[in-house]
Amino acid sequence: MTDLAKHNRMANAIRFLSADAVEKAKSGHPGLPMGIADVATVLFGQFLKYDPTKPDWPDRDRFVLSAGHGSMLLYSVHYLLGSEDFTIDQLKNFRQLGSLTAGHPEYGHGAGVETTTGPLGQGLANAVGMAIAERHLSEEFGPSLVDHHTYAIVGDGCLMEGISQEAISLAGHLKLRKLIVIWDDNGISIDGKVSLSDSTDQIERFEASGWETISIDGHDPAAIAAALSSARESDKPTLIAAKTTIGYGAPNKGGTEKVHGSPLGAEELEAARKALGWDAAPFEVPSDILDSWRIAGLRSGQARKEWEKRLAETDGEARGEFERRMRGDLPAGFKGALDALKKKLAAEQPNVATRKASERILGTINEAVPETIGGSADLTGSNNTKTAQTKSITPDDFSGRYIHWGIREHGMAAGMNGMALHGGVIPYSGTFLVFSDYARPAMRLSALMKQRVIHVMTHDSIGLGEDGPTHQPVEHYAALRAIPNLNFFRPADITETLECWELALESRKTPSVLALTRQNLASVRKTYDAENLCARGAYILDDSADDPAVTIFASGSEVGLAIEAKALLAAEGIQTRVVSVPSFELFEAQSEDYKASIVGDAPVKIAVETGIRMGWDRFIGADGIFVGMTGFGASAPYQALYEHFGITKEAVAAAAKARLHEKVEG
Amino acid sequence: MTDLAKHNRMANAIRFLSADAVEKAKSGHPGLPMGIADVATVLFGQFLKYDPTKPDWPDRDRFVLSAGHGSMLLYSVHYLLGSEDFTIDQLKNFRQLGSLTAGHPEYGHGAGVETTTGPLGQGLANAVGMAIAERHLSEEFGPSLVDHHTYAIVGDGCLMEGISQEAISLAGHLKLRKLIVIWDDNGISIDGKVSLSDSTDQIERFEASGWETISIDGHDPAAIAAALSSARESDKPTLIAAKTTIGYGAPNKGGTEKVHGSPLGAEELEAARKALGWDAAPFEVPSDILDSWRIAGLRSGQARKEWEKRLAETDGEARGEFERRMRGDLPAGFKGALDALKKKLAAEQPNVATRKASERILGTINEAVPETIGGSADLTGSNNTKTAQTKSITPDDFSGRYIHWGIREHGMAAGMNGMALHGGVIPYSGTFLVFSDYARPAMRLSALMKQRVIHVMTHDSIGLGEDGPTHQPVEHYAALRAIPNLNFFRPADITETLECWELALESRKTPSVLALTRQNLASVRKTYDAENLCARGAYILDDSADDPAVTIFASGSEVGLAIEAKALLAAEGIQTRVVSVPSFELFEAQSEDYKASIVGDAPVKIAVETGIRMGWDRFIGADGIFVGMTGFGASAPYQALYEHFGITKEAVAAAAKARLHEKVEG
């Protein structure tokens, strides 16, 4: 058998495993795996540094299937390489409940799935984040421990999504030379030919962002290998534009949208078998071909062993630090450093915006936790995310710890996902809270993937003032609290900000948003408490002497206002309790008893927050009083806005009294 | 005075009005207006077809300040042109409560603000939508009624946002020759030099998408005029890259980020006055310069009068139709056509997915309402948004009524905003509901701008099955219901789908989302009802004979399930009411009495929906039973998922019985 014949049969193994699985599931996307099989065979067979016997090897190459609908490509290839997770039974259970072989690749469902993809363009931006993490860690621990490539396969859909431009332009700017992107240029999308909706010269587009580009026939293994070799030598990120036929081998449907997202059908699948000379039964791979694949799977074993040897020979301290970082454990000194600051803050009682509070706390964190990498989407001075420890990362120097993401909130969030997935770093970065909308698809994915990604989102309410309703979050608290497995924190002062930062860093499986104010806030936590009170999600901050007649629930900047309202009520002898609610999510995780005690049974319950009511009925009931927003904000100095929208201590106190009066009268 | 001297003084009028207003407000962005003043002077003074005495003239050129933070540019220019809205007092009240001169330009706050901008990149995509609407209407009504340009000024931030790529690539593909974009190439962003985060060759990037490009000195009025003249002759969209100095004229801060987003300060402002030889007091414009501007304002008056003459001479039917469309009134036959279909559906009782139902209804709507323009983000066959009436729009033929938006959800939503703002068309289009996240920033703006934009969002739950959690909305119902002034509809069958479509089209000031199923649903509306029951937001669909012991609230695909659960409960003699809740927003708009009657006082209240609980406490109370999702979905056939997540008639009936038992026992 010639090399070419062997290559073809190895590629056909991918094609038919993929098509067979889609056929059996009666659902899925055969077109991509069949089209890109030649590229995948060369990439995984000859280039990718990956050891199926040790799939979590830190210095493995990262591979991202950004065009996630072609998930069967990933499952087929990993089965062929000898994955312990992607067995033939898993392939037979493609898209079935409880199988690892989900409709789209899901991180955590089997080794080899480096990220969850499907929502288009995300994987490309994840790959950029992975490549950044690699460059940074390589700088820090040296190329003997960290020196690998990041590969991504993207489709036309990925390249049409706006996020791709953010990823491409940042990667080009940073000269991420170890990033290699393969474009499955098949000219077909769901509606038909790509030319129905796009005429972009992708080569020119990537070159405009400083990429190397190589155009090849995606079915020519020699050309593929040459392109990959060349890409690995480039001093820029490389795009390999691989011209392919979608559903390659399907004689009637291949090359058309018919093969994109539906099973081939028995007849066409049989015809494809004939056309490509594949006579193995469904889900069977001739033993010689399986052997060839398994040998390819073992290819990187030696490199892995050599790397382990180098690690073992590494100075104990550096090795320990590297291993700690890759495990994701926080350094020993972290808790102590934060606690010392907490004591200091309790003594100082500063009156400071929580964004400024965050900056100060970050100074302590970044000193104690060397794996944090900060950043901002071009709002560094507003988000206060840069500290003395975080020198900027530049195209020529990755030793820094701060990324100027540019005005690219979506790419930033997806890039941070990639950094967290890579491991060894903890990404945090900033934008305005209202622009969480721009980043939302990527934030959802970090929640789904259970990644420790921290979003510092400042200017968190009408309290930002003059910039007006386009910049004032109103529905965003509810919208972010709605995302499963995302902790949305809205701290009330500097001490709560510290506690929320601590929780965010310790939440290894949950991304966090810290919603922070532009305006100054008085300290509401008057004494030092060793316990992290915010960990409860909601807690009694300022209790009544006797049973409360009124309980006021509030978050963030409105907690201070609640305390002021309590003073007004106290002047009239009304027993009032103030509950601070920094996190709905952590509150829900408490015991039923604790939750019941916080919700309490005060005759009057009021919630105060500069957002919409949605979600607060949990605390105040459907008949509770909500003092907050009912529509969009406005442009004016912030004090005028609080007055205008009736979010004042007087309004809270008056509403409480009126309701109490009703109850007494009633 | 030479022409150049006059130009300079006219431009300086913009500069100092803007800088003075920012100074007085102690807040705002002087850098952009000062930098782009020369371009604006030439554009508004010599080119833009706009009549301040008739700012709603339909055939005016559209101008979009995509870099919305430079809002004072717009306010200054319109004051100078003779706007009735932007008086000098308004300028003096920049960024104050109740003024028209909001921090960022807000649509509806004064004529001349064609769209709300501030969130970067949106304006550029709005402009693309406006240019599409122009081409389409020009095709339909002829160039004697519709023949104008769309201009946009964009900054580096706009071009870094991903949405810009979606807009640019679509505009290039469609060859929108009457779209002219001016890039304020000042090399500065908030963090400092743009080169901190970006190295894109924008000229090459735009050319890769098929644009004409022209590079000029943005302070040279002759070059600006020549570029604009040339751009107007191009057969492609044109980018004019205008090299400018941010804060031009400020001797110390000009050309740096210091002048981007903060007042100049008294000293620097005075120094700028000296440097540019401007000796007028704050907010004063020398009368000769004001005269020059006012004359420029009158420039298009003749063209406007000629257009009105042409309109008057237009055949009565065509004129009536044009005027109806521009007013935004629906055609007379619309209600009758929908009602006839509604009767037919009541007789037929089809069992059909609501996305297919929507397609059928759209067939009637598109026949009766010629101003609809449909589309999809490359999911035409899945969203079912194309009907017999909607021929595709192509680069060479804009007479069609269907846009292949490509895989560009964000650009699509922002483009639809631009179409709606332009007027004369009603845009609707499709994607999967989960990808509302990609479109969200633009959807928020259509709500803020009160635009009739209709989103057909299919595959609205775990009911989409195998594609898995990346494609299954869970938090999206709550997240969309959270946006003020957005109607989120989740119809339960084909009749409700028809009613929701009717409401969406009649909601002239509110955008709509129609969340539609992939899977078939039985008809739940058994008889014809002339009233649009969905207009109530929630209504009793299937009542109990006596007072209900159990009320089940449900939306969309779960309404049928609620009815089935009712049958199970009925078999045990438990009185059960089923309330269908197609729209939370319309429900809240009902009278207190009506709302109280729907919420009712059944001992047991249950809500069933394939989303999270958030929002449902409004109906069921904090102690009500919710049968739905608590986290992300999974990949499997949909029936298996409903079972897996316990969203079944049996689960609903069992929960109701258990609670009833508790209550009776208690």
Short mmCIF file of N, CA and C in Angstrom, two decimals, chain B residues 241-354:
data_model
loop_
_atom_site.label_atom_id
_atom_site.label_comp_id
_atom_site.label_asym_id
_atom_site.label_seq_id
_atom_site.Cartn_x
_atom_site.Cartn_y
_atom_site.Cartn_z
N ALA B 241 -10.76 56.87 4.97
CA ALA B 241 -9.92 56.83 6.16
C ALA B 241 -9.35 58.22 6.35
N ALA B 242 -9.87 58.91 7.34
CA ALA B 242 -9.47 60.31 7.56
C ALA B 242 -8.50 60.38 8.73
N LYS B 243 -7.28 60.65 8.42
CA LYS B 243 -6.25 60.76 9.45
C LYS B 243 -6.50 62.07 10.21
N THR B 244 -6.74 61.96 11.50
CA THR B 244 -7.04 63.17 12.28
C THR B 244 -6.22 63.19 13.56
N THR B 245 -6.23 64.35 14.20
CA THR B 245 -5.66 64.49 15.53
C THR B 245 -6.81 64.60 16.51
N ILE B 246 -6.89 63.66 17.43
CA ILE B 246 -7.95 63.73 18.43
C ILE B 246 -7.76 65.01 19.26
N GLY B 247 -8.86 65.69 19.54
CA GLY B 247 -8.76 66.94 20.30
C GLY B 247 -7.97 68.01 19.56
N TYR B 248 -8.10 68.01 18.23
CA TYR B 248 -7.35 68.95 17.40
C TYR B 248 -7.49 70.38 17.94
N GLY B 249 -6.38 71.02 18.16
CA GLY B 249 -6.40 72.39 18.65
C GLY B 249 -6.00 72.52 20.11
N ALA B 250 -6.17 71.46 20.86
CA ALA B 250 -5.75 71.50 22.27
C ALA B 250 -4.23 71.29 22.30
N PRO B 251 -3.48 72.33 22.65
CA PRO B 251 -2.04 72.29 22.39
C PRO B 251 -1.29 71.24 23.21
N ASN B 252 -1.78 70.93 24.40
CA ASN B 252 -1.03 69.98 25.25
C ASN B 252 -1.65 68.59 25.27
N LYS B 253 -2.97 68.53 25.27
CA LYS B 253 -3.65 67.23 25.39
C LYS B 253 -4.06 66.66 24.03
N GLY B 254 -4.14 67.51 23.01
CA GLY B 254 -4.52 67.03 21.68
C GLY B 254 -3.59 65.90 21.24
N GLY B 255 -4.16 64.94 20.51
CA GLY B 255 -3.35 63.83 20.02
C GLY B 255 -3.06 62.77 21.06
N THR B 256 -3.66 62.91 22.24
CA THR B 256 -3.45 61.90 23.29
C THR B 256 -4.80 61.44 23.86
N GLU B 257 -4.75 60.35 24.65
CA GLU B 257 -5.97 59.81 25.24
C GLU B 257 -6.54 60.76 26.29
N LYS B 258 -5.72 61.75 26.72
CA LYS B 258 -6.21 62.66 27.77
C LYS B 258 -7.41 63.48 27.32
N VAL B 259 -7.56 63.61 26.01
CA VAL B 259 -8.62 64.45 25.49
C VAL B 259 -9.83 63.61 25.04
N HIS B 260 -9.72 62.28 25.24
CA HIS B 260 -10.80 61.41 24.75
C HIS B 260 -12.09 61.57 25.54
N GLY B 261 -12.01 61.35 26.82
CA GLY B 261 -13.25 61.22 27.58
C GLY B 261 -13.36 62.12 28.80
N SER B 262 -12.62 63.21 28.82
CA SER B 262 -12.69 64.12 29.95
C SER B 262 -12.69 65.55 29.43
N PRO B 263 -13.26 66.47 30.20
CA PRO B 263 -13.19 67.88 29.82
C PRO B 263 -11.73 68.31 29.66
N LEU B 264 -11.51 69.31 28.82
CA LEU B 264 -10.14 69.79 28.63
C LEU B 264 -9.60 70.42 29.90
N GLY B 265 -10.48 71.02 30.66
CA GLY B 265 -10.03 71.83 31.79
C GLY B 265 -9.91 73.27 31.32
N ALA B 266 -10.16 74.19 32.24
CA ALA B 266 -10.23 75.60 31.87
C ALA B 266 -8.96 76.08 31.17
N GLU B 267 -7.84 75.66 31.70
CA GLU B 267 -6.56 76.15 31.18
C GLU B 267 -6.31 75.68 29.75
N GLU B 268 -6.51 74.37 29.55
CA GLU B 268 -6.25 73.81 28.23
C GLU B 268 -7.27 74.33 27.21
N LEU B 269 -8.48 74.54 27.66
CA LEU B 269 -9.52 75.06 26.77
C LEU B 269 -9.16 76.48 26.34
N GLU B 270 -8.66 77.24 27.27
CA GLU B 270 -8.23 78.60 26.95
C GLU B 270 -7.04 78.55 25.98
N ALA B 271 -6.15 77.64 26.24
CA ALA B 271 -4.97 77.51 25.36
C ALA B 271 -5.39 77.09 23.96
N ALA B 272 -6.42 76.25 23.87
CA ALA B 272 -6.91 75.84 22.56
C ALA B 272 -7.52 77.04 21.83
N ARG B 273 -8.26 77.84 22.57
CA ARG B 273 -8.84 79.06 21.97
C ARG B 273 -7.73 79.91 21.36
N LYS B 274 -6.69 80.09 22.12
CA LYS B 274 -5.55 80.87 21.63
C LYS B 274 -4.95 80.21 20.40
N ALA B 275 -4.70 78.93 20.51
CA ALA B 275 -4.00 78.22 19.42
C ALA B 275 -4.79 78.29 18.12
N LEU B 276 -6.10 78.26 18.21
CA LEU B 276 -6.91 78.27 16.98
C LEU B 276 -7.46 79.66 16.66
N GLY B 277 -7.08 80.63 17.47
CA GLY B 277 -7.52 82.00 17.20
C GLY B 277 -9.02 82.19 17.35
N TRP B 278 -9.58 81.54 18.32
CA TRP B 278 -11.03 81.60 18.54
C TRP B 278 -11.28 82.48 19.75
N ASP B 279 -11.81 83.67 19.52
CA ASP B 279 -11.94 84.55 20.67
C ASP B 279 -13.38 84.74 21.14
N ALA B 280 -14.29 83.93 20.59
CA ALA B 280 -15.68 84.02 21.05
C ALA B 280 -15.79 83.44 22.46
N ALA B 281 -16.73 83.98 23.21
CA ALA B 281 -16.96 83.48 24.57
C ALA B 281 -17.58 82.08 24.49
N PRO B 282 -17.56 81.36 25.61
CA PRO B 282 -18.18 80.02 25.61
C PRO B 282 -19.61 80.07 25.09
N PHE B 283 -19.94 79.11 24.26
CA PHE B 283 -21.28 78.96 23.68
C PHE B 283 -21.66 80.09 22.72
N GLU B 284 -20.71 80.92 22.38
CA GLU B 284 -21.00 81.97 21.40
C GLU B 284 -20.34 81.63 20.08
N VAL B 285 -21.04 81.96 19.00
CA VAL B 285 -20.49 81.73 17.66
C VAL B 285 -20.58 83.07 16.93
N PRO B 286 -19.47 83.56 16.40
CA PRO B 286 -19.50 84.84 15.69
C PRO B 286 -20.59 84.82 14.63
N SER B 287 -21.27 85.94 14.47
CA SER B 287 -22.48 85.94 13.63
C SER B 287 -22.19 85.57 12.18
N ASP B 288 -21.02 85.97 11.68
CA ASP B 288 -20.74 85.62 10.28
C ASP B 288 -20.62 84.10 10.12
N ILE B 289 -20.07 83.45 11.12
CA ILE B 289 -19.89 82.00 11.04
C ILE B 289 -21.23 81.29 11.24
N LEU B 290 -21.99 81.83 12.17
CA LEU B 290 -23.32 81.25 12.35
C LEU B 290 -24.13 81.41 11.06
N ASP B 291 -24.01 82.57 10.42
CA ASP B 291 -24.70 82.77 9.14
C ASP B 291 -24.24 81.75 8.11
N SER B 292 -22.95 81.54 8.02
CA SER B 292 -22.45 80.57 7.03
C SER B 292 -23.05 79.19 7.29
N TRP B 293 -23.11 78.82 8.54
CA TRP B 293 -23.69 77.52 8.88
C TRP B 293 -25.18 77.48 8.56
N ARG B 294 -25.87 78.57 8.88
CA ARG B 294 -27.32 78.56 8.64
C ARG B 294 -27.61 78.49 7.14
N ILE B 295 -26.77 79.15 6.36
CA ILE B 295 -26.93 79.07 4.90
C ILE B 295 -26.70 77.63 4.44
N ALA B 296 -25.68 77.00 5.05
CA ALA B 296 -25.43 75.59 4.72
C ALA B 296 -26.66 74.74 5.08
N GLY B 297 -27.30 75.12 6.18
CA GLY B 297 -28.49 74.39 6.60
C GLY B 297 -29.62 74.50 5.60
N LEU B 298 -29.66 75.61 4.92
CA LEU B 298 -30.75 75.81 3.95
C LEU B 298 -30.44 75.18 2.59
N ARG B 299 -29.20 74.73 2.44
CA ARG B 299 -28.71 74.23 1.15
C ARG B 299 -29.63 73.21 0.51
N SER B 300 -30.14 72.27 1.30
CA SER B 300 -30.93 71.18 0.71
C SER B 300 -32.40 71.53 0.55
N GLY B 301 -32.76 72.74 0.96
CA GLY B 301 -34.18 73.12 0.91
C GLY B 301 -34.76 72.98 -0.49
N GLN B 302 -34.01 73.41 -1.47
CA GLN B 302 -34.49 73.35 -2.85
C GLN B 302 -34.70 71.89 -3.28
N ALA B 303 -33.71 71.06 -2.95
CA ALA B 303 -33.82 69.63 -3.31
C ALA B 303 -35.04 69.01 -2.63
N ARG B 304 -35.26 69.44 -1.40
CA ARG B 304 -36.41 68.91 -0.69
C ARG B 304 -37.70 69.33 -1.37
N LYS B 305 -37.77 70.59 -1.77
CA LYS B 305 -39.00 71.08 -2.43
C LYS B 305 -39.22 70.36 -3.76
N GLU B 306 -38.14 70.14 -4.47
CA GLU B 306 -38.27 69.42 -5.75
C GLU B 306 -38.77 68.00 -5.51
N TRP B 307 -38.27 67.42 -4.45
CA TRP B 307 -38.72 66.06 -4.11
C TRP B 307 -40.22 66.07 -3.78
N GLU B 308 -40.63 67.07 -3.03
CA GLU B 308 -42.05 67.14 -2.66
C GLU B 308 -42.92 67.32 -3.90
N LYS B 309 -42.36 68.06 -4.86
CA LYS B 309 -43.09 68.25 -6.12
C LYS B 309 -43.21 66.90 -6.84
N ARG B 310 -42.12 66.18 -6.85
CA ARG B 310 -42.15 64.87 -7.51
C ARG B 310 -43.15 63.94 -6.81
N LEU B 311 -43.14 64.00 -5.51
CA LEU B 311 -44.09 63.16 -4.76
C LEU B 311 -45.52 63.54 -5.12
N ALA B 312 -45.78 64.86 -5.17
CA ALA B 312 -47.13 65.32 -5.48
C ALA B 312 -47.54 64.87 -6.88
N GLU B 313 -46.57 64.77 -7.77
CA GLU B 313 -46.87 64.37 -9.15
C GLU B 313 -46.96 62.86 -9.32
N THR B 314 -46.59 62.14 -8.25
CA THR B 314 -46.60 60.68 -8.35
C THR B 314 -48.04 60.18 -8.39
N ASP B 315 -48.25 59.18 -9.17
CA ASP B 315 -49.54 58.49 -9.25
C ASP B 315 -50.12 58.28 -7.84
N GLY B 316 -51.38 58.60 -7.69
CA GLY B 316 -52.01 58.61 -6.37
C GLY B 316 -51.84 57.34 -5.58
N GLU B 317 -51.97 56.22 -6.25
CA GLU B 317 -51.88 54.96 -5.53
C GLU B 317 -50.47 54.74 -4.99
N ALA B 318 -49.51 54.98 -5.87
CA ALA B 318 -48.12 54.81 -5.44
C ALA B 318 -47.79 55.80 -4.34
N ARG B 319 -48.27 57.04 -4.48
CA ARG B 319 -47.98 58.04 -3.47
C ARG B 319 -48.61 57.63 -2.13
N GLY B 320 -49.85 57.21 -2.20
CA GLY B 320 -50.53 56.77 -0.98
C GLY B 320 -49.78 55.63 -0.32
N GLU B 321 -49.35 54.70 -1.14
CA GLU B 321 -48.64 53.55 -0.60
C GLU B 321 -47.30 53.99 0.02
N PHE B 322 -46.60 54.86 -0.69
CA PHE B 322 -45.32 55.35 -0.15
C PHE B 322 -45.53 56.05 1.18
N GLU B 323 -46.55 56.89 1.22
CA GLU B 323 -46.79 57.65 2.45
C GLU B 323 -47.24 56.73 3.59
N ARG B 324 -48.07 55.77 3.26
CA ARG B 324 -48.48 54.79 4.28
C ARG B 324 -47.26 54.08 4.86
N ARG B 325 -46.43 53.63 3.97
CA ARG B 325 -45.25 52.90 4.43
C ARG B 325 -44.36 53.76 5.33
N MET B 326 -44.16 55.00 4.90
CA MET B 326 -43.28 55.85 5.69
C MET B 326 -43.92 56.23 7.03
N ARG B 327 -45.24 56.30 7.08
CA ARG B 327 -45.90 56.52 8.35
C ARG B 327 -45.82 55.30 9.26
N GLY B 328 -45.63 54.14 8.63
CA GLY B 328 -45.56 52.91 9.41
C GLY B 328 -46.91 52.29 9.70
N ASP B 329 -47.95 52.78 9.02
CA ASP B 329 -49.28 52.16 9.18
C ASP B 329 -49.31 50.83 8.46
N LEU B 330 -50.03 49.88 9.04
CA LEU B 330 -50.20 48.60 8.34
C LEU B 330 -51.28 48.75 7.28
N PRO B 331 -51.23 47.95 6.23
CA PRO B 331 -52.25 48.06 5.18
C PRO B 331 -53.62 47.63 5.68
N ALA B 332 -54.63 48.15 5.02
CA ALA B 332 -56.01 47.91 5.46
C ALA B 332 -56.35 46.42 5.50
N GLY B 333 -55.86 45.66 4.56
CA GLY B 333 -56.26 44.27 4.46
C GLY B 333 -55.64 43.32 5.47
N PHE B 334 -54.73 43.84 6.26
CA PHE B 334 -53.94 42.99 7.15
C PHE B 334 -54.79 42.21 8.17
N LYS B 335 -55.65 42.95 8.87
CA LYS B 335 -56.44 42.30 9.92
C LYS B 335 -57.35 41.22 9.34
N GLY B 336 -58.00 41.57 8.24
CA GLY B 336 -58.94 40.63 7.63
C GLY B 336 -58.25 39.35 7.17
N ALA B 337 -57.11 39.50 6.57
CA ALA B 337 -56.39 38.33 6.05
C ALA B 337 -56.01 37.40 7.19
N LEU B 338 -55.52 38.01 8.28
CA LEU B 338 -55.13 37.17 9.42
C LEU B 338 -56.35 36.51 10.06
N ASP B 339 -57.43 37.25 10.11
CA ASP B 339 -58.63 36.70 10.73
C ASP B 339 -59.18 35.51 9.93
N ALA B 340 -59.14 35.65 8.63
CA ALA B 340 -59.61 34.55 7.78
C ALA B 340 -58.78 33.29 8.03
N LEU B 341 -57.48 33.50 8.15
CA LEU B 341 -56.60 32.35 8.42
C LEU B 341 -56.90 31.77 9.80
N LYS B 342 -57.15 32.63 10.75
CA LYS B 342 -57.43 32.18 12.11
C LYS B 342 -58.66 31.26 12.13
N LYS B 343 -59.68 31.64 11.39
CA LYS B 343 -60.88 30.80 11.30
C LYS B 343 -60.55 29.43 10.74
N LYS B 344 -59.74 29.46 9.70
CA LYS B 344 -59.36 28.22 9.03
C LYS B 344 -58.59 27.31 9.99
N LEU B 345 -57.69 27.90 10.74
CA LEU B 345 -56.88 27.11 11.68
C LEU B 345 -57.73 26.50 12.78
N ALA B 346 -58.75 27.26 13.21
CA ALA B 346 -59.63 26.73 14.26
C ALA B 346 -60.36 25.49 13.76
N ALA B 347 -60.67 25.47 12.49
CA ALA B 347 -61.34 24.32 11.91
C ALA B 347 -60.36 23.16 11.71
N GLU B 348 -59.18 23.50 11.28
CA GLU B 348 -58.18 22.46 10.93
C GLU B 348 -57.54 21.78 12.14
N GLN B 349 -57.26 22.57 13.18
CA GLN B 349 -56.58 22.05 14.38
C GLN B 349 -55.29 21.32 14.04
N PRO B 350 -54.38 22.00 13.35
CA PRO B 350 -53.16 21.27 12.95
C PRO B 350 -52.23 20.98 14.13
N ASN B 351 -51.50 19.91 13.96
CA ASN B 351 -50.46 19.51 14.91
C ASN B 351 -49.15 19.85 14.23
N VAL B 352 -48.55 20.95 14.62
CA VAL B 352 -47.42 21.46 13.84
C VAL B 352 -46.47 22.24 14.76
N ALA B 353 -45.19 22.19 14.45
CA ALA B 353 -44.22 23.01 15.20
C ALA B 353 -44.57 24.47 15.01
N THR B 354 -44.35 25.27 16.06
CA THR B 354 -44.72 26.69 15.90
C THR B 354 -43.81 27.39 14.89
#
